Amino acid sequence: MSYKASAELSNSPPLGSTERAPLFFPPIFKETEMGPVERTAQYLIDNEIRLATAESCTAGLIVSELGGIPGCGSCVICGLSCYSPQAKQYYLGVKRETIEACGLTSEKTSLEMALGALKNEMVDLAIANTGVAGPDDQDGIPAGTLCFAWVFRLADRKDKRITETVHFSGDRNEVRLKAAHYALERIPDLHRSLVDQRHVD
């Protein structure tokens, strides 16, 4: 796997409200029992990060993987699965010009998808991906190529944007699952680096 990166509850408030309910998610696993997804879920809760996703070829797997963890509802706001160019434009506000100039499999497109998901005021982190899961190459892009975007809204309300292009091996569903796990497992390191940078600045 290779990649390149570029950085630029039960007591929940009523639907439509921007009021933030307190998070409560006691550890459900011993540290030694946690896998990567469980550790990410615990990190989201510990740091009061609310997540929204805008998924193309993973088609909801990011949210689904978190959904397998009891109590994850306190850190997941919503998940959108937008496959077609039209859905990306209509639901996420991706510009047609971006798709025409950069293609569906591009960091620019994934970034605009994430920014569209971040419009919800309750969201602190939006993750997006788009790419070619396979089994065949598409428009000269090798199967297994995915473009990711993470956009964090930190305490100062400034958006911090990270994009990456990653190539995964395996068949179509192996690529999709690896991509979903990768999107989640990157969260703690990316968030820590942004918080550390903000403290230095």
Short mmCIF file of C-alpha atoms in Angstrom, two decimals:
data_model
loop_
_atom_site.label_atom_id
_atom_site.label_comp_id
_atom_site.label_asym_id
_atom_site.label_seq_id
_atom_site.Cartn_x
_atom_site.Cartn_y
_atom_site.Cartn_z
CA MET A 1 0.00 0.00 0.00
CA SER A 2 1.32 3.42 -0.90
CA TYR A 3 0.00 6.92 -0.46
CA LYS A 4 0.73 10.58 -0.96
CA ALA A 5 -0.64 13.23 1.33
CA SER A 6 -1.31 16.94 1.02
CA ALA A 7 -2.43 19.11 3.97
CA GLU A 8 -4.10 22.30 3.56
CA LEU A 9 -27.47 9.68 22.62
CA SER A 10 -29.97 9.13 24.28
CA ASN A 11 -29.94 12.67 25.60
CA SER A 12 -29.24 14.17 22.19
CA PRO A 13 -30.77 17.57 21.32
CA PRO A 14 -33.84 17.76 19.05
CA LEU A 15 -33.33 17.22 15.34
CA GLY A 16 -32.28 20.46 13.69
CA SER A 17 -30.80 21.89 16.86
CA THR A 18 -27.13 22.86 16.94
CA GLU A 19 -26.92 22.33 20.71
CA ARG A 20 -24.26 19.80 21.61
CA ALA A 21 -25.28 17.05 24.00
CA PRO A 22 -22.56 15.77 26.34
CA LEU A 23 -20.83 12.63 25.16
CA PHE A 24 -20.81 9.58 27.36
CA PHE A 25 -19.24 6.36 26.16
CA PRO A 26 -17.48 4.37 28.87
CA PRO A 27 -14.75 2.05 27.57
CA ILE A 28 -16.33 -1.18 26.40
CA PHE A 29 -13.10 -3.03 25.74
CA LYS A 30 -9.96 -3.47 27.69
CA GLU A 31 -7.10 -1.67 25.94
CA THR A 32 -5.49 -5.00 25.12
CA GLU A 33 -8.70 -6.20 23.45
CA MET A 34 -9.17 -3.19 21.19
CA GLY A 35 -8.68 -3.49 17.46
CA PRO A 36 -7.94 -0.48 15.25
CA VAL A 37 -11.61 0.39 14.68
CA GLU A 38 -12.43 0.10 18.39
CA ARG A 39 -9.48 2.33 19.26
CA THR A 40 -10.68 4.91 16.75
CA ALA A 41 -14.20 4.83 18.17
CA GLN A 42 -12.85 5.33 21.67
CA TYR A 43 -10.66 8.17 20.43
CA LEU A 44 -13.65 9.91 18.85
CA ILE A 45 -15.56 9.69 22.12
CA ASP A 46 -12.65 10.69 24.34
CA ASN A 47 -12.06 13.79 22.21
CA GLU A 48 -15.75 14.59 21.67
CA ILE A 49 -15.47 14.34 17.90
CA ARG A 50 -18.72 13.91 16.00
CA LEU A 51 -18.37 12.27 12.60
CA ALA A 52 -20.14 12.46 9.25
CA THR A 53 -19.10 10.54 6.15
CA ALA A 54 -19.54 11.05 2.43
CA GLU A 55 -18.69 7.71 0.85
CA SER A 56 -18.52 6.68 -2.77
CA CYS A 57 -16.96 3.28 -3.45
CA THR A 58 -17.01 2.21 0.21
CA ALA A 59 -20.80 2.76 0.06
CA GLY A 60 -21.36 3.26 3.77
CA LEU A 61 -18.77 0.80 5.08
CA ILE A 62 -17.03 3.43 7.22
CA VAL A 63 -20.20 4.09 9.19
CA SER A 64 -21.11 0.41 9.11
CA GLU A 65 -17.80 -0.61 10.69
CA LEU A 66 -18.36 1.89 13.50
CA GLY A 67 -21.94 0.71 13.77
CA GLY A 68 -20.73 -2.71 14.88
CA ILE A 69 -19.40 -1.17 18.10
CA PRO A 70 -21.90 -0.73 20.95
CA GLY A 71 -22.40 2.91 21.88
CA CYS A 72 -21.00 4.30 18.64
CA GLY A 73 -24.16 6.35 18.13
CA SER A 74 -22.71 9.01 20.38
CA CYS A 75 -19.95 9.80 17.88
CA VAL A 76 -21.65 9.16 14.52
CA ILE A 77 -23.92 11.91 13.21
CA CYS A 78 -24.67 10.60 9.72
CA GLY A 79 -23.33 8.74 6.72
CA LEU A 80 -24.06 9.58 3.08
CA SER A 81 -23.40 7.15 0.24
CA CYS A 82 -23.13 9.10 -3.01
CA TYR A 83 -22.07 6.97 -5.96
CA SER A 84 -23.08 8.91 -9.04
CA PRO A 85 -21.71 12.28 -10.13
CA GLN A 86 -25.23 13.66 -9.90
CA ALA A 87 -25.60 12.54 -6.27
CA LYS A 88 -22.24 14.07 -5.38
CA GLN A 89 -23.39 17.37 -6.85
CA TYR A 90 -26.93 17.35 -5.47
CA TYR A 91 -26.35 16.10 -1.93
CA LEU A 92 -22.78 17.29 -1.27
CA GLY A 93 -22.38 20.34 -3.45
CA VAL A 94 -19.48 18.98 -5.51
CA LYS A 95 -18.95 21.30 -8.45
CA ARG A 96 -19.54 19.91 -11.92
CA GLU A 97 -16.44 21.80 -13.03
CA THR A 98 -14.38 19.90 -10.46
CA ILE A 99 -15.58 16.54 -11.72
CA GLU A 100 -14.98 17.52 -15.35
CA ALA A 101 -11.52 18.96 -14.70
CA CYS A 102 -10.21 16.54 -12.06
CA GLY A 103 -12.34 13.42 -12.50
CA LEU A 104 -14.35 11.46 -9.98
CA THR A 105 -11.20 9.80 -8.64
CA SER A 106 -9.37 12.85 -7.40
CA GLU A 107 -8.41 14.45 -4.10
CA LYS A 108 -10.21 17.64 -5.16
CA THR A 109 -13.48 15.77 -5.61
CA SER A 110 -13.12 13.92 -2.31
CA LEU A 111 -12.37 17.21 -0.55
CA GLU A 112 -15.50 18.88 -1.91
CA MET A 113 -17.49 15.82 -0.81
CA ALA A 114 -16.12 16.14 2.74
CA LEU A 115 -16.81 19.88 2.83
CA GLY A 116 -20.39 19.16 1.81
CA ALA A 117 -20.79 16.69 4.68
CA LEU A 118 -19.27 19.20 7.12
CA LYS A 119 -22.05 21.73 6.53
CA ASN A 120 -23.97 20.18 9.42
CA GLU A 121 -23.16 22.36 12.45
CA MET A 122 -23.12 19.32 14.76
CA VAL A 123 -20.22 17.73 12.86
CA ASP A 124 -16.58 18.04 13.94
CA LEU A 125 -15.08 15.71 11.33
CA ALA A 126 -16.12 14.76 7.82
CA ILE A 127 -14.51 11.90 5.91
CA ALA A 128 -14.97 11.33 2.20
CA ASN A 129 -13.64 8.90 -0.36
CA THR A 130 -13.99 8.27 -4.05
CA GLY A 131 -12.10 5.96 -6.36
CA VAL A 132 -11.92 2.71 -8.30
CA ALA A 133 -12.58 -0.37 -6.18
CA GLY A 134 -12.20 -2.75 -9.12
CA PRO A 135 -12.00 -5.35 -10.38
CA ASP A 136 -11.02 -3.46 -13.56
CA ASP A 137 -9.04 -0.30 -14.13
CA GLN A 138 -11.15 2.70 -15.09
CA ASP A 139 -10.14 5.55 -17.40
CA GLY A 140 -6.50 4.66 -16.93
CA ILE A 141 -6.78 4.63 -13.13
CA PRO A 142 -5.61 1.33 -11.57
CA ALA A 143 -8.17 -0.69 -9.65
CA GLY A 144 -7.66 -0.21 -5.91
CA THR A 145 -6.97 3.53 -6.16
CA LEU A 146 -8.90 5.66 -3.67
CA CYS A 147 -8.80 9.35 -2.86
CA PHE A 148 -9.59 10.38 0.71
CA ALA A 149 -10.35 13.64 2.48
CA TRP A 150 -10.59 14.38 6.19
CA VAL A 151 -11.82 17.81 7.24
CA PHE A 152 -11.63 18.59 10.95
CA ARG A 153 -13.48 21.46 12.60
CA LEU A 154 -11.35 22.28 15.64
CA ALA A 155 -12.26 24.27 18.74
CA ASP A 156 -11.39 27.55 17.00
CA ARG A 157 -14.03 26.64 14.35
CA LYS A 158 -11.40 26.66 11.62
CA ASP A 159 -11.51 23.80 9.10
CA LYS A 160 -8.34 21.77 8.68
CA ARG A 161 -8.14 19.77 5.45
CA ILE A 162 -6.09 16.68 4.64
CA THR A 163 -6.26 14.67 1.41
CA GLU A 164 -4.51 11.47 0.38
CA THR A 165 -4.43 9.10 -2.55
CA VAL A 166 -3.90 5.46 -1.62
CA HIS A 167 -3.63 2.23 -3.59
CA PHE A 168 -4.95 -1.00 -2.03
CA SER A 169 -4.46 -4.56 -3.24
CA GLY A 170 -7.11 -7.27 -3.32
CA ASP A 171 -10.46 -7.94 -4.94
CA ARG A 172 -13.24 -5.35 -5.02
CA ASN A 173 -14.67 -6.04 -1.57
CA GLU A 174 -11.26 -6.44 0.03
CA VAL A 175 -10.32 -3.02 -1.35
CA ARG A 176 -13.53 -1.47 -0.03
CA LEU A 177 -13.06 -2.89 3.47
CA LYS A 178 -9.39 -1.91 3.60
CA ALA A 179 -10.33 1.59 2.50
CA ALA A 180 -13.00 1.92 5.19
CA HIS A 181 -10.56 0.79 7.88
CA TYR A 182 -7.85 3.09 6.56
CA ALA A 183 -10.17 6.10 6.67
CA LEU A 184 -10.95 5.38 10.32
CA GLU A 185 -7.48 4.37 11.48
CA ARG A 186 -5.95 7.61 10.22
CA ILE A 187 -8.18 9.77 12.43
CA PRO A 188 -6.19 9.72 15.70
CA ASP A 189 -2.82 10.54 14.13
CA LEU A 190 -4.26 13.26 11.90
CA HIS A 191 -6.18 14.85 14.74
CA ARG A 192 -3.22 14.77 17.13
CA SER A 193 -0.96 16.39 14.55
CA LEU A 194 -3.46 19.19 13.93
CA VAL A 195 -3.98 19.83 17.64
CA ASP A 196 -0.24 19.85 18.25
CA GLN A 197 0.27 22.24 15.34
CA ARG A 198 -2.44 24.56 16.69
CA HIS A 199 -0.73 24.63 20.09
CA VAL A 200 2.58 25.52 18.44
CA ASP A 201 0.97 28.25 16.35
#
